[in-house]
PDB file of C-alpha atoms in Angstrom:
ATOM      1  CA  MET W 482     -39.241  20.837  27.801  1.00 88.00           C
ATOM      2  CA  GLN W 483     -41.829  19.731  30.341  1.00 95.00           C
ATOM      3  CA  ALA W 484     -45.306  18.259  30.094  1.00 97.00           C
ATOM      4  CA  ALA W 485     -48.221  17.421  32.353  1.00 98.00           C
ATOM      5  CA  LEU W 486     -50.961  14.819  32.115  1.00 98.00           C
ATOM      6  CA  LEU W 487     -54.525  15.516  33.190  1.00 98.00           C
ATOM      7  CA  ILE W 488     -56.523  12.304  33.616  1.00 98.00           C
ATOM      8  CA  ILE W 489     -60.246  13.001  33.457  1.00 97.00           C
ATOM      9  CA  GLY W 490     -62.902  10.590  34.677  1.00 93.00           C
ATOM     10  CA  ASP W 491     -64.945   9.495  37.660  1.00 92.00           C
ATOM     11  CA  GLU W 492     -64.159   5.873  36.811  1.00 90.00           C
ATOM     12  CA  ILE W 493     -60.446   6.355  37.565  1.00 92.00           C
ATOM     13  CA  LEU W 494     -60.983   7.869  41.008  1.00 91.00           C
ATOM     14  CA  SER W 495     -63.669   5.332  41.895  1.00 91.00           C
ATOM     15  CA  GLY W 496     -61.260   2.484  41.202  1.00 90.00           C
ATOM     16  CA  ARG W 497     -63.479   0.871  38.558  1.00 88.00           C
ATOM     17  CA  THR W 498     -60.895   1.585  35.864  1.00 90.00           C
ATOM     18  CA  GLN W 499     -57.129   1.421  36.281  1.00 90.00           C
ATOM     19  CA  ASP W 500     -55.183   4.141  34.492  1.00 93.00           C
ATOM     20  CA  LYS W 501     -52.584   2.759  32.090  1.00 92.00           C
ATOM     21  CA  ASN W 502     -51.764   5.959  30.258  1.00 95.00           C
ATOM     22  CA  LEU W 503     -49.484   7.733  32.728  1.00 96.00           C
ATOM     23  CA  SER W 504     -46.536   5.339  32.604  1.00 94.00           C
ATOM     24  CA  TYR W 505     -46.807   4.940  28.832  1.00 93.00           C
ATOM     25  CA  LEU W 506     -46.930   8.685  28.213  1.00 96.00           C
ATOM     26  CA  ALA W 507     -44.042   9.403  30.595  1.00 94.00           C
ATOM     27  CA  GLU W 508     -41.794   6.924  28.798  1.00 89.00           C
ATOM     28  CA  TRP W 509     -42.951   8.084  25.355  1.00 91.00           C
ATOM     29  CA  LEU W 510     -42.286  11.719  26.216  1.00 93.00           C
ATOM     30  CA  ASN W 511     -38.848  10.941  27.592  1.00 88.00           C
ATOM     31  CA  GLU W 512     -37.916   9.322  24.293  1.00 83.00           C
ATOM     32  CA  ALA W 513     -39.022  12.560  22.625  1.00 86.00           C
ATOM     33  CA  GLY W 514     -36.848  14.609  24.964  1.00 88.00           C
ATOM     34  CA  ILE W 515     -39.747  15.946  27.024  1.00 92.00           C
ATOM     35  CA  GLN W 516     -39.952  15.419  30.776  1.00 91.00           C
ATOM     36  CA  MET W 517     -43.212  14.466  32.452  1.00 94.00           C
ATOM     37  CA  ALA W 518     -43.282  16.942  35.314  1.00 95.00           C
ATOM     38  CA  GLU W 519     -46.783  16.581  36.744  1.00 97.00           C
ATOM     39  CA  ALA W 520     -49.929  14.448  36.610  1.00 97.00           C
ATOM     40  CA  ARG W 521     -53.398  15.078  38.020  1.00 97.00           C
ATOM     41  CA  ILE W 522     -56.661  13.149  38.141  1.00 97.00           C
ATOM     42  CA  VAL W 523     -59.978  15.000  38.254  1.00 97.00           C
ATOM     43  CA  LEU W 524     -63.632  14.034  38.345  1.00 95.00           C
ATOM     44  CA  ASP W 525     -66.027  14.757  35.478  1.00 94.00           C
ATOM     45  CA  VAL W 526     -66.804  18.137  37.035  1.00 96.00           C
ATOM     46  CA  ARG W 527     -66.642  21.160  34.759  1.00 96.00           C
ATOM     47  CA  ASP W 528     -65.138  23.666  37.201  1.00 97.00           C
ATOM     48  CA  ASP W 529     -62.484  21.185  38.340  1.00 97.00           C
ATOM     49  CA  ILE W 530     -61.443  20.355  34.771  1.00 98.00           C
ATOM     50  CA  VAL W 531     -61.341  24.006  33.686  1.00 98.00           C
ATOM     51  CA  ARG W 532     -59.288  25.024  36.700  1.00 98.00           C
ATOM     52  CA  ALA W 533     -56.803  22.178  36.252  1.00 98.00           C
ATOM     53  CA  VAL W 534     -56.353  22.841  32.524  1.00 98.00           C
ATOM     54  CA  ASN W 535     -55.682  26.533  33.046  1.00 98.00           C
ATOM     55  CA  GLU W 536     -53.216  25.903  35.857  1.00 98.00           C
ATOM     56  CA  LEU W 537     -51.309  23.230  33.963  1.00 98.00           C
ATOM     57  CA  ARG W 538     -51.130  24.964  30.582  1.00 98.00           C
ATOM     58  CA  ALA W 539     -49.707  28.086  32.217  1.00 98.00           C
ATOM     59  CA  LYS W 540     -47.081  26.062  34.053  1.00 97.00           C
ATOM     60  CA  HIS W 541     -45.852  23.542  31.447  1.00 97.00           C
ATOM     61  CA  ASP W 542     -44.796  23.510  27.806  1.00 97.00           C
ATOM     62  CA  TYR W 543     -47.366  20.851  26.946  1.00 98.00           C
ATOM     63  CA  VAL W 544     -50.485  19.427  28.570  1.00 98.00           C
ATOM     64  CA  PHE W 545     -52.012  16.099  27.564  1.00 98.00           C
ATOM     65  CA  THR W 546     -55.482  15.108  28.684  1.00 98.00           C
ATOM     66  CA  THR W 547     -57.073  11.660  28.526  1.00 97.00           C
ATOM     67  CA  GLY W 548     -60.736  10.772  28.802  1.00 95.00           C
ATOM     68  CA  GLY W 549     -64.079  12.462  28.384  1.00 93.00           C
ATOM     69  CA  ILE W 550     -64.337  12.909  24.613  1.00 94.00           C
ATOM     70  CA  GLY W 551     -66.822  10.114  23.891  1.00 92.00           C
ATOM     71  CA  PRO W 552     -70.525  10.293  22.948  1.00 93.00           C
ATOM     72  CA  THR W 553     -72.178  10.013  26.359  1.00 91.00           C
ATOM     73  CA  HIS W 554     -73.661  12.756  28.539  1.00 89.00           C
ATOM     74  CA  ASP W 555     -70.774  12.688  31.016  1.00 88.00           C
ATOM     75  CA  ASP W 556     -68.125  13.205  28.328  1.00 93.00           C
ATOM     76  CA  ILE W 557     -67.660  16.923  28.922  1.00 96.00           C
ATOM     77  CA  THR W 558     -63.971  17.456  28.156  1.00 97.00           C
ATOM     78  CA  ALA W 559     -64.520  19.306  24.867  1.00 97.00           C
ATOM     79  CA  GLU W 560     -67.000  21.640  26.533  1.00 97.00           C
ATOM     80  CA  CYS W 561     -64.570  22.274  29.389  1.00 98.00           C
ATOM     81  CA  MET W 562     -61.713  23.055  27.013  1.00 98.00           C
ATOM     82  CA  ALA W 563     -63.866  25.639  25.278  1.00 98.00           C
ATOM     83  CA  VAL W 564     -64.566  27.291  28.622  1.00 98.00           C
ATOM     84  CA  ALA W 565     -60.905  27.141  29.689  1.00 98.00           C
ATOM     85  CA  PHE W 566     -59.753  28.872  26.514  1.00 98.00           C
ATOM     86  CA  GLY W 567     -62.679  31.266  26.290  1.00 98.00           C
ATOM     87  CA  ARG W 568     -63.813  29.887  22.941  1.00 98.00           C
ATOM     88  CA  GLU W 569     -67.115  28.738  21.530  1.00 98.00           C
ATOM     89  CA  LEU W 570     -67.788  25.005  21.340  1.00 97.00           C
ATOM     90  CA  THR W 571     -68.469  24.457  17.643  1.00 97.00           C
ATOM     91  CA  LEU W 572     -69.138  21.636  15.221  1.00 97.00           C
ATOM     92  CA  HIS W 573     -65.835  20.861  13.514  1.00 97.00           C
ATOM     93  CA  PRO W 574     -66.704  20.195   9.847  1.00 97.00           C
ATOM     94  CA  GLU W 575     -63.827  17.793   9.180  1.00 97.00           C
ATOM     95  CA  ALA W 576     -64.508  15.810  12.351  1.00 97.00           C
ATOM     96  CA  PHE W 577     -68.180  15.627  11.377  1.00 97.00           C
ATOM     97  CA  ARG W 578     -67.277  14.432   7.876  1.00 96.00           C
ATOM     98  CA  ARG W 579     -64.988  11.679   9.147  1.00 95.00           C
ATOM     99  CA  LEU W 580     -67.487  10.401  11.680  1.00 96.00           C
ATOM    100  CA  GLU W 581     -70.440  10.469   9.282  1.00 96.00           C
ATOM    101  CA  GLU W 582     -68.412   8.619   6.677  1.00 95.00           C
ATOM    102  CA  HIS W 583     -67.386   6.030   9.271  1.00 93.00           C
ATOM    103  CA  TYR W 584     -70.821   5.376  10.774  1.00 94.00           C
ATOM    104  CA  GLY W 585     -72.999   6.108   7.765  1.00 95.00           C
ATOM    105  CA  ALA W 586     -75.739   8.738   7.807  1.00 92.00           C
ATOM    106  CA  ALA W 587     -78.352   6.319   9.200  1.00 93.00           C
ATOM    107  CA  GLU W 588     -76.191   5.353  12.201  1.00 94.00           C
ATOM    108  CA  PHE W 589     -74.688   8.782  12.832  1.00 95.00           C
ATOM    109  CA  SER W 590     -76.811   9.526  15.884  1.00 95.00           C
ATOM    110  CA  GLU W 591     -77.003  12.743  17.838  1.00 93.00           C
ATOM    111  CA  ALA W 592     -74.871  11.177  20.560  1.00 94.00           C
ATOM    112  CA  ARG W 593     -72.136  10.298  18.074  1.00 95.00           C
ATOM    113  CA  GLN W 594     -72.315  13.775  16.609  1.00 96.00           C
ATOM    114  CA  ARG W 595     -71.220  15.072  20.020  1.00 95.00           C
ATOM    115  CA  MET W 596     -67.750  13.745  19.209  1.00 96.00           C
ATOM    116  CA  ALA W 597     -67.473  16.202  16.297  1.00 97.00           C
ATOM    117  CA  HIS W 598     -67.586  19.251  18.593  1.00 97.00           C
ATOM    118  CA  THR W 599     -64.368  21.059  19.498  1.00 97.00           C
ATOM    119  CA  PRO W 600     -63.427  24.513  20.767  1.00 98.00           C
ATOM    120  CA  GLU W 601     -63.420  27.004  17.920  1.00 97.00           C
ATOM    121  CA  GLY W 602     -60.130  26.953  15.992  1.00 97.00           C
ATOM    122  CA  ALA W 603     -58.948  23.606  17.372  1.00 98.00           C
ATOM    123  CA  ASP W 604     -56.707  21.362  15.280  1.00 97.00           C
ATOM    124  CA  LEU W 605     -57.755  17.727  15.035  1.00 98.00           C
ATOM    125  CA  ILE W 606     -55.681  14.826  16.325  1.00 97.00           C
ATOM    126  CA  ASP W 607     -56.092  11.822  14.047  1.00 95.00           C
ATOM    127  CA  ASN W 608     -57.472   8.605  15.498  1.00 94.00           C
ATOM    128  CA  PRO W 609     -56.309   5.634  13.395  1.00 91.00           C
ATOM    129  CA  VAL W 610     -58.106   3.147  15.667  1.00 91.00           C
ATOM    130  CA  SER W 611     -61.729   4.278  15.997  1.00 90.00           C
ATOM    131  CA  ILE W 612     -61.934   7.415  13.815  1.00 93.00           C
ATOM    132  CA  ALA W 613     -63.304   9.826  16.467  1.00 95.00           C
ATOM    133  CA  PRO W 614     -60.574  12.475  16.625  1.00 96.00           C
ATOM    134  CA  GLY W 615     -58.978  14.234  19.517  1.00 97.00           C
ATOM    135  CA  PHE W 616     -57.970  17.855  19.201  1.00 98.00           C
ATOM    136  CA  GLN W 617     -55.300  20.408  20.067  1.00 98.00           C
ATOM    137  CA  VAL W 618     -55.817  23.922  21.382  1.00 98.00           C
ATOM    138  CA  GLU W 619     -52.571  25.863  21.766  1.00 98.00           C
ATOM    139  CA  ASN W 620     -50.327  23.709  23.993  1.00 98.00           C
ATOM    140  CA  VAL W 621     -53.088  21.324  25.144  1.00 98.00           C
ATOM    141  CA  PHE W 622     -53.610  17.947  23.462  1.00 98.00           C
ATOM    142  CA  VAL W 623     -56.975  16.311  24.165  1.00 98.00           C
ATOM    143  CA  MET W 624     -57.019  12.557  23.639  1.00 97.00           C
ATOM    144  CA  ALA W 625     -59.074   9.461  24.317  1.00 96.00           C
ATOM    145  CA  GLY W 626     -58.798   7.555  27.579  1.00 95.00           C
ATOM    146  CA  VAL W 627     -58.670   4.076  26.011  1.00 94.00           C
ATOM    147  CA  PRO W 628     -54.946   3.201  26.060  1.00 94.00           C
ATOM    148  CA  LYS W 629     -54.651   1.773  22.536  1.00 94.00           C
ATOM    149  CA  ILE W 630     -56.441   4.771  21.069  1.00 95.00           C
ATOM    150  CA  MET W 631     -54.419   7.242  23.140  1.00 94.00           C
ATOM    151  CA  GLN W 632     -51.179   5.597  22.032  1.00 94.00           C
ATOM    152  CA  ALA W 633     -52.159   5.763  18.375  1.00 93.00           C
ATOM    153  CA  MET W 634     -53.122   9.424  18.744  1.00 94.00           C
ATOM    154  CA  LEU W 635     -49.750  10.192  20.304  1.00 93.00           C
ATOM    155  CA  GLU W 636     -47.896   9.047  17.224  1.00 91.00           C
ATOM    156  CA  THR W 637     -49.892  11.430  15.053  1.00 92.00           C
ATOM    157  CA  VAL W 638     -48.912  14.453  17.188  1.00 93.00           C
ATOM    158  CA  ARG W 639     -45.201  13.623  17.459  1.00 89.00           C
ATOM    159  CA  PRO W 640     -44.262  16.024  14.599  1.00 90.00           C
ATOM    160  CA  ARG W 641     -45.998  18.896  16.419  1.00 93.00           C
ATOM    161  CA  LEU W 642     -43.804  18.649  19.516  1.00 93.00           C
ATOM    162  CA  LYS W 643     -40.578  20.499  20.081  1.00 89.00           C
ATOM    163  CA  ALA W 644     -38.109  18.028  21.522  1.00 78.00           C
ATOM    164  CA  GLY W 645     -35.811  18.770  24.412  1.00 73.00           C
ATOM    165  CA  ARG W 646     -32.942  16.689  25.785  1.00 74.00           C
ATOM    166  CA  LYS W 647     -33.647  13.070  26.587  1.00 75.00           C
ATOM    167  CA  ILE W 648     -33.258  12.066  30.232  1.00 79.00           C
ATOM    168  CA  TRP W 649     -31.158   8.912  30.634  1.00 84.00           C
ATOM    169  CA  SER W 650     -31.124   6.661  33.675  1.00 85.00           C
ATOM    170  CA  LYS W 651     -29.253   3.770  35.285  1.00 90.00           C
ATOM    171  CA  ALA W 652     -30.273   1.702  38.273  1.00 90.00           C
ATOM    172  CA  LEU W 653     -28.134  -0.043  40.880  1.00 89.00           C
ATOM    173  CA  THR W 654     -29.676  -2.578  43.248  1.00 90.00           C
ATOM    174  CA  ILE W 655     -27.865  -2.617  46.601  1.00 90.00           C
ATOM    175  CA  HIS W 656     -28.348  -5.292  49.239  1.00 89.00           C
ATOM    176  CA  ALA W 657     -28.619  -2.907  52.176  1.00 86.00           C
ATOM    177  CA  PRO W 658     -31.335  -0.878  53.922  1.00 88.00           C
ATOM    178  CA  GLU W 659     -32.109   2.565  52.545  1.00 87.00           C
ATOM    179  CA  SER W 660     -31.413   4.099  55.954  1.00 85.00           C
ATOM    180  CA  GLN W 661     -27.765   3.070  55.708  1.00 84.00           C
ATOM    181  CA  MET W 662     -27.275   5.069  52.515  1.00 83.00           C
ATOM    182  CA  ALA W 663     -29.123   8.313  53.174  1.00 83.00           C
ATOM    183  CA  GLY W 664     -25.975  10.267  53.935  1.00 87.00           C
ATOM    184  CA  VAL W 665     -23.901   9.117  50.984  1.00 87.00           C
ATOM    185  CA  LEU W 666     -26.786   9.590  48.550  1.00 88.00           C
ATOM    186  CA  ALA W 667     -27.066  13.225  49.630  1.00 89.00           C
ATOM    187  CA  GLU W 668     -23.313  13.650  49.155  1.00 90.00           C
ATOM    188  CA  ILE W 669     -23.339  12.071  45.684  1.00 90.00           C
ATOM    189  CA  GLN W 670     -26.305  14.179  44.653  1.00 87.00           C
ATOM    190  CA  GLU W 671     -24.575  17.363  45.828  1.00 88.00           C
ATOM    191  CA  SER W 672     -21.226  16.546  44.213  1.00 89.00           C
ATOM    192  CA  HIS W 673     -22.687  15.536  40.837  1.00 90.00           C
ATOM    193  CA  GLU W 674     -24.700  18.561  39.782  1.00 88.00           C
ATOM    194  CA  GLY W 675     -27.019  17.792  36.885  1.00 88.00           C
ATOM    195  CA  THR W 676     -28.064  14.383  38.199  1.00 88.00           C
ATOM    196  CA  SER W 677     -31.001  13.300  40.313  1.00 86.00           C
ATOM    197  CA  LEU W 678     -30.934  10.247  42.574  1.00 88.00           C
ATOM    198  CA  GLY W 679     -33.996   8.308  43.655  1.00 87.00           C
ATOM    199  CA  SER W 680     -33.952   5.529  46.249  1.00 86.00           C
ATOM    200  CA  TYR W 681     -36.574   2.770  46.296  1.00 87.00           C
ATOM    201  CA  PRO W 682     -36.435   0.276  49.197  1.00 87.00           C
ATOM    202  CA  PHE W 683     -37.757  -3.262  48.773  1.00 84.00           C
ATOM    203  CA  PHE W 684     -38.241  -6.482  50.721  1.00 84.00           C
ATOM    204  CA  ARG W 685     -37.930  -9.668  48.667  1.00 80.00           C
ATOM    205  CA  GLU W 686     -37.460 -13.273  49.713  1.00 76.00           C
ATOM    206  CA  GLY W 687     -36.822 -12.216  53.270  1.00 82.00           C
ATOM    207  CA  LYS W 688     -34.092  -9.746  52.328  1.00 82.00           C
ATOM    208  CA  ILE W 689     -33.996  -5.962  52.522  1.00 88.00           C
ATOM    209  CA  GLY W 690     -32.486  -3.922  49.734  1.00 87.00           C
ATOM    210  CA  THR W 691     -32.620  -0.610  47.913  1.00 89.00           C
ATOM    211  CA  GLN W 692     -32.626   0.269  44.246  1.00 89.00           C
ATOM    212  CA  ILE W 693     -30.916   3.553  43.420  1.00 90.00           C
ATOM    213  CA  VAL W 694     -31.899   5.205  40.135  1.00 88.00           C
ATOM    214  CA  ILE W 695     -29.631   7.918  38.743  1.00 91.00           C
ATOM    215  CA  ARG W 696     -31.094  10.243  36.094  1.00 84.00           C
ATOM    216  CA  SER W 697     -29.517  12.940  33.961  1.00 87.00           C
ATOM    217  CA  ALA W 698     -29.504  14.401  30.469  1.00 82.00           C
ATOM    218  CA  ASP W 699     -25.735  13.742  30.468  1.00 88.00           C
ATOM    219  CA  GLN W 700     -24.729  10.076  30.390  1.00 89.00           C
ATOM    220  CA  GLY W 701     -21.241  10.971  31.564  1.00 92.00           C
ATOM    221  CA  LEU W 702     -22.635  12.449  34.772  1.00 92.00           C
ATOM    222  CA  ILE W 703     -24.630   9.281  35.351  1.00 92.00           C
ATOM    223  CA  GLU W 704     -21.508   7.142  35.027  1.00 93.00           C
ATOM    224  CA  ALA W 705     -19.580   9.407  37.411  1.00 93.00           C
ATOM    225  CA  ALA W 706     -22.312   9.274  40.045  1.00 92.00           C
ATOM    226  CA  LEU W 707     -22.661   5.527  39.568  1.00 92.00           C
ATOM    227  CA  SER W 708     -18.925   5.043  40.096  1.00 92.00           C
ATOM    228  CA  SER W 709     -19.127   6.977  43.360  1.00 91.00           C
ATOM    229  CA  LEU W 710     -21.993   4.789  44.498  1.00 91.00           C
ATOM    230  CA  VAL W 711     -20.160   1.563  43.610  1.00 92.00           C
ATOM    231  CA  ARG W 712     -17.060   2.763  45.505  1.00 91.00           C
ATOM    232  CA  PHE W 713     -19.241   3.371  48.550  1.00 91.00           C
ATOM    233  CA  CYS W 714     -20.615  -0.174  48.322  1.00 90.00           C
ATOM    234  CA  ASP W 715     -17.125  -1.651  47.990  1.00 90.00           C
ATOM    235  CA  ALA W 716     -15.869   0.343  50.962  1.00 91.00           C
ATOM    236  CA  THR W 717     -18.765  -0.677  53.213  1.00 89.00           C
ATOM    237  CA  GLY W 718     -19.054  -4.250  52.026  1.00 89.00           C
ATOM    238  CA  TYR W 719     -22.596  -3.844  50.702  1.00 89.00           C
ATOM    239  CA  GLY W 720     -23.285  -6.247  47.862  1.00 88.00           C
ATOM    240  CA  HIS W 721     -24.902  -5.008  44.669  1.00 89.00           C
ATOM    241  CA  ASP W 722     -26.125  -6.263  41.330  1.00 88.00           C
ATOM    242  CA  ALA W 723     -24.800  -5.155  37.960  1.00 87.00           C
ATOM    243  CA  PRO W 724     -26.104  -1.708  36.900  1.00 88.00           C
ATOM    244  CA  LYS W 725     -29.112  -1.728  34.567  1.00 86.00           C
ATOM    245  CA  GLU W 726     -30.428   0.777  32.072  1.00 80.00           C
TER     246      GLU W 726
END
């Protein structure tokens, strides 16, 4: 099972706001047995959002979007989802009820009422933090951009997701340049089908090193690949730290 994240908002690409949802969602999905396969960031531009949604939902089992479902004029995600799915943008009666009850009729302004609009036939995503719901249309889950709200919304949609196999990982930090290990990493990758190896060079306290991360849905394959890597280090005299989860 694979998923994609579409991050919507000018503020992310301008640098004014730092995205904190990608890493959280990737880890959360992995625990659910779903692999984060792609992430994109788009401006608050209708055609760009519609195009990205349609490309991603055709390519992946699930698509999660963050941002653009607030009360202001530039929050156009709901409108874009309606266009992407060829549906009318309608006032969702249950969303309207929740919001009116939360704000009170006197404070339930026209701007706030914008948050009660969803594509026709959408299912709401509960928002335990600030009431204003997200929504789901087919395999697309539309959520808030504020991290705490997004995280709370995620927990409410967990039962709707079909889990796959969890991807496990182990990391080995080796005190040697990445260039010295390129050949053996390719060999280990080729001889341990079902694993993926990533190498991440670093420079700390005046010393060069490389962290190797081995990933697989099979923990036994990880251990086998890790053993091969440790044997290589022992044979070449490269020091290494203890493996970490």
